[in-house]
mmCIF file of C-alpha atoms in Angstrom:
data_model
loop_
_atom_site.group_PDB
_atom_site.id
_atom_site.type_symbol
_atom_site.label_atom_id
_atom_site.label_comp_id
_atom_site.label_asym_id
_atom_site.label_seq_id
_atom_site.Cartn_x
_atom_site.Cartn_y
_atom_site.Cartn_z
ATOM 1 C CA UNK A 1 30.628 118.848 161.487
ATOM 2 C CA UNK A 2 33.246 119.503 158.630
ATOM 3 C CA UNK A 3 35.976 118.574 160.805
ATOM 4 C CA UNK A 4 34.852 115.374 161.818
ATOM 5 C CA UNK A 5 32.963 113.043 159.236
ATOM 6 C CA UNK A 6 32.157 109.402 161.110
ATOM 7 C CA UNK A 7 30.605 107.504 158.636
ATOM 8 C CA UNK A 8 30.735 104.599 161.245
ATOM 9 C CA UNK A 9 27.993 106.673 163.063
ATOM 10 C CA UNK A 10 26.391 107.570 159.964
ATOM 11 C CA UNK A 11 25.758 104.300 158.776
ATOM 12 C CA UNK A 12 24.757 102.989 162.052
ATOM 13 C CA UNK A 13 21.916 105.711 162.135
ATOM 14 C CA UNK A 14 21.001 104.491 158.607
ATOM 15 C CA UNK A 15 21.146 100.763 159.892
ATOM 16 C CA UNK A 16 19.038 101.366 163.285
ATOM 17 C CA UNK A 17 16.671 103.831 161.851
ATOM 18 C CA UNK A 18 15.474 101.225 158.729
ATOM 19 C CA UNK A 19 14.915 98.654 161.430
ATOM 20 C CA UNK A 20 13.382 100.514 164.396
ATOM 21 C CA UNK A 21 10.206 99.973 163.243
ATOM 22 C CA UNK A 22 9.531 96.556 165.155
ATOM 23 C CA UNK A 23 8.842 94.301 162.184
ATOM 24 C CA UNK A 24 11.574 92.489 162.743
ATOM 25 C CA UNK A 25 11.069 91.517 166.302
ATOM 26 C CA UNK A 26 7.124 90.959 165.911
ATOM 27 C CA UNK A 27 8.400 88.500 163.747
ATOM 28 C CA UNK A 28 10.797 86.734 165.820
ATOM 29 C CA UNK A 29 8.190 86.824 168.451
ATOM 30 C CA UNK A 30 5.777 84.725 166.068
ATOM 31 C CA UNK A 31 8.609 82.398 164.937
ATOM 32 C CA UNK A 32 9.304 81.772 169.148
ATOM 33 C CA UNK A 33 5.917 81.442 169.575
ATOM 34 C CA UNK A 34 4.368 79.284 167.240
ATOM 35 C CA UNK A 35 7.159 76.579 168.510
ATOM 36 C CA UNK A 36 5.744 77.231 172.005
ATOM 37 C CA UNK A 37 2.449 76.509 170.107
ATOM 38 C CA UNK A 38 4.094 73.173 168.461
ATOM 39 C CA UNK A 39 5.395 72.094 171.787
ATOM 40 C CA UNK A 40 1.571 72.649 173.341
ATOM 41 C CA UNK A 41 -0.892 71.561 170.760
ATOM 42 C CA UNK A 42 0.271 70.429 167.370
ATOM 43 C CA UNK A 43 0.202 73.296 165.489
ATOM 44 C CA UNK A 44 3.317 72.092 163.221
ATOM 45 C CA UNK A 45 1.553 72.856 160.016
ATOM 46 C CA UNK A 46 1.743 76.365 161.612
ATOM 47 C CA UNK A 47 4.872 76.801 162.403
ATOM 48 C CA UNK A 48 5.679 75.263 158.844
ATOM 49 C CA UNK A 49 3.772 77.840 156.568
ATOM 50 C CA UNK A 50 4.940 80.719 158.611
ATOM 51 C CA UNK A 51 8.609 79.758 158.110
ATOM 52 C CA UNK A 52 8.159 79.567 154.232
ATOM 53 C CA UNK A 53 6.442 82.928 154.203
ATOM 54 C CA UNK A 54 8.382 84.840 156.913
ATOM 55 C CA UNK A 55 10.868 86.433 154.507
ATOM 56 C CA UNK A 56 7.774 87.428 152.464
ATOM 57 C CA UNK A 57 5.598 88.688 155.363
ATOM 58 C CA UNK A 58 8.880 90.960 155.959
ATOM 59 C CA UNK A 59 9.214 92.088 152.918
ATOM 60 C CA UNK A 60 5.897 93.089 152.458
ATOM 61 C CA UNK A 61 5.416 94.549 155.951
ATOM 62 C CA UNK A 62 8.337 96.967 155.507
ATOM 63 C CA UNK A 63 6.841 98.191 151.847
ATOM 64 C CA UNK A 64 3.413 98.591 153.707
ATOM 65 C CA UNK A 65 4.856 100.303 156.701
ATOM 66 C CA UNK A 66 8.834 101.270 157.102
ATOM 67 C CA UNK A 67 9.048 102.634 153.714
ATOM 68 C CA UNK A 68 5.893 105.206 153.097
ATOM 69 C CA UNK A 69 7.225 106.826 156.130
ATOM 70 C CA UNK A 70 11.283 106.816 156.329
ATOM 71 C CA UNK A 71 12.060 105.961 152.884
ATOM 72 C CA UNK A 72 13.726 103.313 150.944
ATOM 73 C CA UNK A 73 17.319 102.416 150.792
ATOM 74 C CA UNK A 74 18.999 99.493 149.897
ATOM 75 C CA UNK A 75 22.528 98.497 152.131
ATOM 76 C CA UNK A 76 25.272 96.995 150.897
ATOM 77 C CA UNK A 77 25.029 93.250 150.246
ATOM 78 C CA UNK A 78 28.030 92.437 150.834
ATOM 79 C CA UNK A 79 27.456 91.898 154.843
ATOM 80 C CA UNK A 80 24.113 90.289 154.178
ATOM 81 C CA UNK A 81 25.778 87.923 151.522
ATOM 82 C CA UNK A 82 28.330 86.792 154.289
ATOM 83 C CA UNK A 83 25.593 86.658 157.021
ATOM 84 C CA UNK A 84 23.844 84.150 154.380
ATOM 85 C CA UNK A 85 26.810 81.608 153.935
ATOM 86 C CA UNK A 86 27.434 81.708 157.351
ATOM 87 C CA UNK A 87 23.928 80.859 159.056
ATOM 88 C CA UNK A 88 24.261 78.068 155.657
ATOM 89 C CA UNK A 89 27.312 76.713 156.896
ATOM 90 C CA UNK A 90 25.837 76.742 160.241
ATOM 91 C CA UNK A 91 22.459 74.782 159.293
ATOM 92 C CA UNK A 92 24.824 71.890 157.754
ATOM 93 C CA UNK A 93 26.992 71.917 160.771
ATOM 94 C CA UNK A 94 24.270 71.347 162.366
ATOM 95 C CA UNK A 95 22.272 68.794 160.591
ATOM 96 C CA UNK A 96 25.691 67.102 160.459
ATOM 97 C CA UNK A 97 26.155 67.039 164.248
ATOM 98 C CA UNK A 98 22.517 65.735 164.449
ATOM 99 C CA UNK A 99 23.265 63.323 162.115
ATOM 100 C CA UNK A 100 26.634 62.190 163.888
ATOM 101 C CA UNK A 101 24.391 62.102 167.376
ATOM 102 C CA UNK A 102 21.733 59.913 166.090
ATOM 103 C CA UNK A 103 23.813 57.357 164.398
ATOM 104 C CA UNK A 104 26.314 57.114 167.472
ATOM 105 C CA UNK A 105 22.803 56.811 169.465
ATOM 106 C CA UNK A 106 21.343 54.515 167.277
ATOM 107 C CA UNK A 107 24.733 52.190 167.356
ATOM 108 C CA UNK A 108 24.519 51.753 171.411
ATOM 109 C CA UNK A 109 24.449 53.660 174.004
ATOM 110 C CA UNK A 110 24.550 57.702 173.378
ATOM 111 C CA UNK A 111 27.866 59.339 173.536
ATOM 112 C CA UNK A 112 28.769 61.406 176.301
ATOM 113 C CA UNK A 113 28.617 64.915 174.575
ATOM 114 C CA UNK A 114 25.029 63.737 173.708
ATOM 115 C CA UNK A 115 23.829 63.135 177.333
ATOM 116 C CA UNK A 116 26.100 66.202 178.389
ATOM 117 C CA UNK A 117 23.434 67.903 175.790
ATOM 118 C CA UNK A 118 20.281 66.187 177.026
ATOM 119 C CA UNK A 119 20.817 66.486 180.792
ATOM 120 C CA UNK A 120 21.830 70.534 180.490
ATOM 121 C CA UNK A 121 19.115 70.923 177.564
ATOM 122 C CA UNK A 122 18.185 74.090 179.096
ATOM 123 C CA UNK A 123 22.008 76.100 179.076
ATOM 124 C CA UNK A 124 22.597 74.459 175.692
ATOM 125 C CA UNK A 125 19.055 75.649 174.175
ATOM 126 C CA UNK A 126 19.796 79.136 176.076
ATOM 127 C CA UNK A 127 23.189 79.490 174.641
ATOM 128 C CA UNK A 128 21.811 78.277 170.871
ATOM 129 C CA UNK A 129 18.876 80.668 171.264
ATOM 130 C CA UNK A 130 21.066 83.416 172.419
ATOM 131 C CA UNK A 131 24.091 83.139 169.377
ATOM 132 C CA UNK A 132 21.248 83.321 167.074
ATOM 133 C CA UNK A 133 20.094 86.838 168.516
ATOM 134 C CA UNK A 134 23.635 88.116 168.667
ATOM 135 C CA UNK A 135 23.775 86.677 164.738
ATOM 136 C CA UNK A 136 20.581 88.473 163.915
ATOM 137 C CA UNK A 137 21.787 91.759 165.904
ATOM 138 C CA UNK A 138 25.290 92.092 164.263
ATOM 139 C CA UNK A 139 23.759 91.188 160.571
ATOM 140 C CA UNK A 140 20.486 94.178 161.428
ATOM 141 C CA UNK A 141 22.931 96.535 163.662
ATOM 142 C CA UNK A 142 19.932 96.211 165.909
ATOM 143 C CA UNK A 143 21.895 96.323 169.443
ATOM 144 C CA UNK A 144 18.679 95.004 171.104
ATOM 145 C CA UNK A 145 19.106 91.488 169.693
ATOM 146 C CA UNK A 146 21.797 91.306 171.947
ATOM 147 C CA UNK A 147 19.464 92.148 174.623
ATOM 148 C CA UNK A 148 16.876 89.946 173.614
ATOM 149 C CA UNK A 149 20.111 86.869 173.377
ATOM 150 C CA UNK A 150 20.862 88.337 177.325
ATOM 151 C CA UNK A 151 17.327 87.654 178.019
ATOM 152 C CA UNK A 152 16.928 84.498 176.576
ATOM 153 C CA UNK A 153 20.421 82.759 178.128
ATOM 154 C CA UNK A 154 19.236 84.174 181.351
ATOM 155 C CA UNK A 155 15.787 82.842 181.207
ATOM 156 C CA UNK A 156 16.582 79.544 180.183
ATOM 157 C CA UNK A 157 19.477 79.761 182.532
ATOM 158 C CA UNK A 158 17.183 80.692 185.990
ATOM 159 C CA UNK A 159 14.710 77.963 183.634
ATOM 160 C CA UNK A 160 18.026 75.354 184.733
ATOM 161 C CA UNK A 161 17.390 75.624 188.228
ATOM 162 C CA UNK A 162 13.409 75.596 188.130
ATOM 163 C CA UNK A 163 11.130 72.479 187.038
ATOM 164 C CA UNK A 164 8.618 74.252 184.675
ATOM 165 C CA UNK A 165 7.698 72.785 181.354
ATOM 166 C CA UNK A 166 10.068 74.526 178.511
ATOM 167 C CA UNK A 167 7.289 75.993 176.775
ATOM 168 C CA UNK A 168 6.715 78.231 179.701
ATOM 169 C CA UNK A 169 9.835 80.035 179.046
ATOM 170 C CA UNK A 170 9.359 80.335 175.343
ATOM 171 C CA UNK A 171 6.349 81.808 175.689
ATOM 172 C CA UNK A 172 7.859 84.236 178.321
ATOM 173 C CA UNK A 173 10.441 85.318 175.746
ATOM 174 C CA UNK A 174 8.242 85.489 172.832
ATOM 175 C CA UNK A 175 5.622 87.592 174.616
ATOM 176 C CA UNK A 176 8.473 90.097 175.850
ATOM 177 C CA UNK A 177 9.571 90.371 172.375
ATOM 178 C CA UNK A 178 5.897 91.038 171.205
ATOM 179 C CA UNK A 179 5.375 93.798 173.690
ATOM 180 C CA UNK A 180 8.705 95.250 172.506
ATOM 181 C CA UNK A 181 8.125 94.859 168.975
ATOM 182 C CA UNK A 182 4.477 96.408 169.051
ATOM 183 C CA UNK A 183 5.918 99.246 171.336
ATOM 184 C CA UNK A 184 8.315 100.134 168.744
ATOM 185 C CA UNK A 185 6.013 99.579 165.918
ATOM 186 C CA UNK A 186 3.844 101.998 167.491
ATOM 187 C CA UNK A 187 6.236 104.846 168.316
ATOM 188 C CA UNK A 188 7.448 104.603 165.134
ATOM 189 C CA UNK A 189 4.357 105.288 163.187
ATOM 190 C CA UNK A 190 3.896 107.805 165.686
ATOM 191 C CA UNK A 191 7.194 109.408 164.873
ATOM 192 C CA UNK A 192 7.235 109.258 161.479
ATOM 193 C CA UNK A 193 3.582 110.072 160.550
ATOM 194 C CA UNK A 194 2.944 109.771 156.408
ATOM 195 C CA UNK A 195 4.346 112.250 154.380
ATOM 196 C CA UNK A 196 1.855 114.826 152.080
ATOM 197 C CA UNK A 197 1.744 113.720 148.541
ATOM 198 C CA UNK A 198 4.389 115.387 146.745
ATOM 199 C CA UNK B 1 45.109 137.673 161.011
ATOM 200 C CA UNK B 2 44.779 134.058 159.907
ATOM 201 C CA UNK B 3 41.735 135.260 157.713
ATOM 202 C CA UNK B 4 43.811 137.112 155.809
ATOM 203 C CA UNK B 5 46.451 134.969 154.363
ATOM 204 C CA UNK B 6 46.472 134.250 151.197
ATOM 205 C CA UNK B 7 46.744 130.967 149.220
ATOM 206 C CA UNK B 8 50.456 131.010 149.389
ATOM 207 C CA UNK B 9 51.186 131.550 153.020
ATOM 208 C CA UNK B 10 49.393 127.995 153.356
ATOM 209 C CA UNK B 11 50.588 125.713 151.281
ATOM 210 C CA UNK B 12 50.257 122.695 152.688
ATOM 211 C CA UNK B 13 46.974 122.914 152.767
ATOM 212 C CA UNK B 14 44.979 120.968 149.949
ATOM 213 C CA UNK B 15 41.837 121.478 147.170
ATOM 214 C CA UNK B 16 39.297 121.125 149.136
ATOM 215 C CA UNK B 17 35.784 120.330 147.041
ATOM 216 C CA UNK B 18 34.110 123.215 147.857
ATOM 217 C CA UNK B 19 30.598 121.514 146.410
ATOM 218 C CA UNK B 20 31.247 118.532 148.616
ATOM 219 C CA UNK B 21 32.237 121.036 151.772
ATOM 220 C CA UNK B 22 28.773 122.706 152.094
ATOM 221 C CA UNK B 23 27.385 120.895 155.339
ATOM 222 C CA UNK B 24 24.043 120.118 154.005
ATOM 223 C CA UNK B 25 25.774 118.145 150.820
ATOM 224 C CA UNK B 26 28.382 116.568 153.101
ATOM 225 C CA UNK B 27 25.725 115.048 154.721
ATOM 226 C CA UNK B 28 23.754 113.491 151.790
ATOM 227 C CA UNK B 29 27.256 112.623 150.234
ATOM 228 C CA UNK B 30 27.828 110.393 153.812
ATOM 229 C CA UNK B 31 24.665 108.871 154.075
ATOM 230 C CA UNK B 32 24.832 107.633 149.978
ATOM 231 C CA UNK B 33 28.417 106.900 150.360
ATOM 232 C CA UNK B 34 27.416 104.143 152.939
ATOM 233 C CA UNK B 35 24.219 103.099 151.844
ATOM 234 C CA UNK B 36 24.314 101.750 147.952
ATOM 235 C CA UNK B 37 21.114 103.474 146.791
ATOM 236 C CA UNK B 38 18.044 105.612 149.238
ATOM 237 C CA UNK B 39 15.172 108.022 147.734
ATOM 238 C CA UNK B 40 15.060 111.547 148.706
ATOM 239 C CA UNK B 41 12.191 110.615 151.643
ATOM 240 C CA UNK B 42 15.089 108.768 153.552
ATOM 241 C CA UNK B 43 17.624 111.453 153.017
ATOM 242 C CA UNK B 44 15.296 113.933 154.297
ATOM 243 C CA UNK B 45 14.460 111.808 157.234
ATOM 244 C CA UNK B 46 17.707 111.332 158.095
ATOM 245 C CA UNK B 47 19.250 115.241 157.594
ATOM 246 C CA UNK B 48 16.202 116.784 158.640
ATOM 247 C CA UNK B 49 16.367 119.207 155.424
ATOM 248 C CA UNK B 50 13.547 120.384 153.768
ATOM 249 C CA UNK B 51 12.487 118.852 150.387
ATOM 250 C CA UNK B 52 13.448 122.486 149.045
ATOM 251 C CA UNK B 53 16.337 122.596 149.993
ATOM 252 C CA UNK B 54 17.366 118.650 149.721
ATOM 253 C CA UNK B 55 15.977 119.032 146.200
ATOM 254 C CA UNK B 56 18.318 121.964 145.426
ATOM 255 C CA UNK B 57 21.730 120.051 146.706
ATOM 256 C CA UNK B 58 21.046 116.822 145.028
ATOM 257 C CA UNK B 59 20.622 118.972 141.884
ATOM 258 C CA UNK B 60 23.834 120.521 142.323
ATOM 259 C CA UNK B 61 25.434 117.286 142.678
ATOM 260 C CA UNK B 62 23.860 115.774 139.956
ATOM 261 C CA UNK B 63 25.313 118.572 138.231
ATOM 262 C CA UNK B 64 28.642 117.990 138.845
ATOM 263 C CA UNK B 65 28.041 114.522 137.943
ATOM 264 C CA UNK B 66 28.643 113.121 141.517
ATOM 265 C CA UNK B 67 25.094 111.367 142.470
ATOM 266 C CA UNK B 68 22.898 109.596 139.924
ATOM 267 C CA UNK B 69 19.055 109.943 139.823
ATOM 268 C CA UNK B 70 17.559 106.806 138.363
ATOM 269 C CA UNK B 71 13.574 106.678 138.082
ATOM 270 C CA UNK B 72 12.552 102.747 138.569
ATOM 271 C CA UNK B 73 9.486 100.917 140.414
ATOM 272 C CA UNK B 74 9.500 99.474 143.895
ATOM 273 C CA UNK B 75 6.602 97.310 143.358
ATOM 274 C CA UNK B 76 3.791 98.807 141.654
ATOM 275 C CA UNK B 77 4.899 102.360 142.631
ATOM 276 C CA UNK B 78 7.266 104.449 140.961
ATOM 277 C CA UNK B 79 10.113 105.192 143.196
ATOM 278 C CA UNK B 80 13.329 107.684 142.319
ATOM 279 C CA UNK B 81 16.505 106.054 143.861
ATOM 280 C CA UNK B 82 19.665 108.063 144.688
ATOM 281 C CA UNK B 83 23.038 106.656 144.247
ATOM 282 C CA UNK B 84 26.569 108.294 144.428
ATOM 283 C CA UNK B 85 28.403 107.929 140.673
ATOM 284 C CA UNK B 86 32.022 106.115 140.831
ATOM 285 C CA UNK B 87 33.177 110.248 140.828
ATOM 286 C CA UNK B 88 31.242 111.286 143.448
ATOM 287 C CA UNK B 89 32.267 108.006 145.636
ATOM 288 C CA UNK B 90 36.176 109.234 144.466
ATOM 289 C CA UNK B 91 35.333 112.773 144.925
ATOM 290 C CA UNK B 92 34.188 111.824 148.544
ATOM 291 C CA UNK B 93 36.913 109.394 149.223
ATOM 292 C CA UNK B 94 39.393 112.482 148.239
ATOM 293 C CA UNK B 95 37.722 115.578 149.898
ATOM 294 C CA UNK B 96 38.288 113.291 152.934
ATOM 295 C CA UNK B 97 41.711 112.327 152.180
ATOM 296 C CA UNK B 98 42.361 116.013 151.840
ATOM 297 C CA UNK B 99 40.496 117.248 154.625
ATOM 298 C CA UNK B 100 42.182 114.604 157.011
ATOM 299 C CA UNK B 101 46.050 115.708 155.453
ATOM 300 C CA UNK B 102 44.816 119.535 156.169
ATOM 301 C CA UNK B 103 43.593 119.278 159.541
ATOM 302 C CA UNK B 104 46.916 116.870 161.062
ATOM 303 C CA UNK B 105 49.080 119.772 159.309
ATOM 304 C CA UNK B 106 47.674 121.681 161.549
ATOM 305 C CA UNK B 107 49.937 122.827 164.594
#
């Protein structure tokens, strides 16, 4: 062990094992499917109130659950600091592209990169969908977003070919997630059973 | 025999931190060296050593001044957080500095 110290490996165990416990992906799987629930029935107000409290349900959940039984430790911010001004400058790159798409649409006829977006709605919300997974993935170290993002572009992308309503899809993916999330939620406690008092 | 030689037959090879060296310690001194602060539950979790024995190495590094013990509350509960010292993080930085130079002297 002496002879070869990889703290690459190290701190990957430290990343995965703080975030194996499913939290995380139960709550993605709400997030995915309360907008299936938007799309359905209007359940907006929903969808609104659990994205305010999300960070807080997190928190809260990981005090309640992750960190009676492995612990606490805090990471270095730095990587979460950059992850943060990135998915920023993202959201205004966004709102800005929005923005640039209505007014052009609102002038005339839509641009072309606009019906380009509308006509292939399905690749572009797959590709979206899937960047944020690899996002969340390489800011957690949890290598399964990057499943999850492989599941999502191929579901929306086999979703291209068929004529089902989108929410049909979402609800596919978020349910997945669920089952994965509880599974791991539930091995975990399992593994790491509460310590004795000390 | 190699055993046998003493200190000047091998002179390339380095100080090596003989508190840092003990496999049990080089193991807590990893895991805090990448992490910025964890209680003694996660370091046991993750080295798999018993609260004995974890207690007794993070008192010898404490000792030597190389980890930092600091007693604070993680919401209503009191919670003691571990945290390598500037020394112990140069300490570590240096034992593998030295351990690296040692082992590509090697023939």
């Amino acid at each position: 062990m002496n002879e070869k110290i990889n703290l690459k490996d190290i701190e990957r165990k430290a990343y995965t094992s703080y975030h194996q416990d499913g939290i995380l992906d139960i709550l993605i799987a709400i997030f995915i499917l309360s907008i299936a629930g938007w799309i359905i029935v209007d359940m907006a107000w929903f969808g609104w109130i659990f994205y305010l409290i999300a960070a807080s349900i997190y928190a809260g959940a990981k005090r309640a659950v992750t960190v009676p039984r492995i612990g606490f430790v805090k990471f270095p911010q730095q990587r979460y600091k950059k992850m943060v001004w990135v998915a920023v400058s993202l959201g205004v790159l966004l709102n800005i592209l929005g923005l640039v798409a209505f007014m052009q649409t609102a002038g005339g006829s839509p641009p072309v990169w606009v019906l380009f977006a509308f006509e292939n709605y399905m690749i572009v919300i797959g590709l979206f969908v899937a960047s944020l997974f690899c996002f969340v993935g390489y800011t957690f170290r949890a290598r399964r977003m990057y499943a999850y993002a492989l599941l999502t572009f191929v579901t929306f992308g086999i979703g291209y070919f068929l004529s089902y309503p989108l929410y049909y899809y979402i609800i596919l993916i978020g349910t997945l997630i669920l089952l994965t999330g509880l599974t791991m939620l539930i091995s975990f406690i399992r593994k790491y059973p509460l310590p004795a008092a000390s | 025999m190699k055993n046998n030689k003493s200190k000047d037959e091998l002179p390339y090879i380095p100080e090596i931190d003989k508190i840092i060296h003990e496999p049990a310690r080089l193991t807590i001194m990893s895991y805090l060296y990448v992490v910025d602060s964890a209680d003694a539950l996660f370091l046991q979790r993750q080295t798999g050593l018993t609260w004995g024995n974890l207690s007794s190495h993070i008192s010898k590094l404490e000792d030597k001044g190389y980890i930092k013990v600091t007693k604070e509350f993680l919401g209503k509960k009191p919670h003691t957080a571990l945290q390598l010292t500037d020394e112990g993080r140069d300490a570590f930085f240096q034992y593998r500095q030295n351990l690296k130079q040692m082992l590509e002297s090697l023939p």
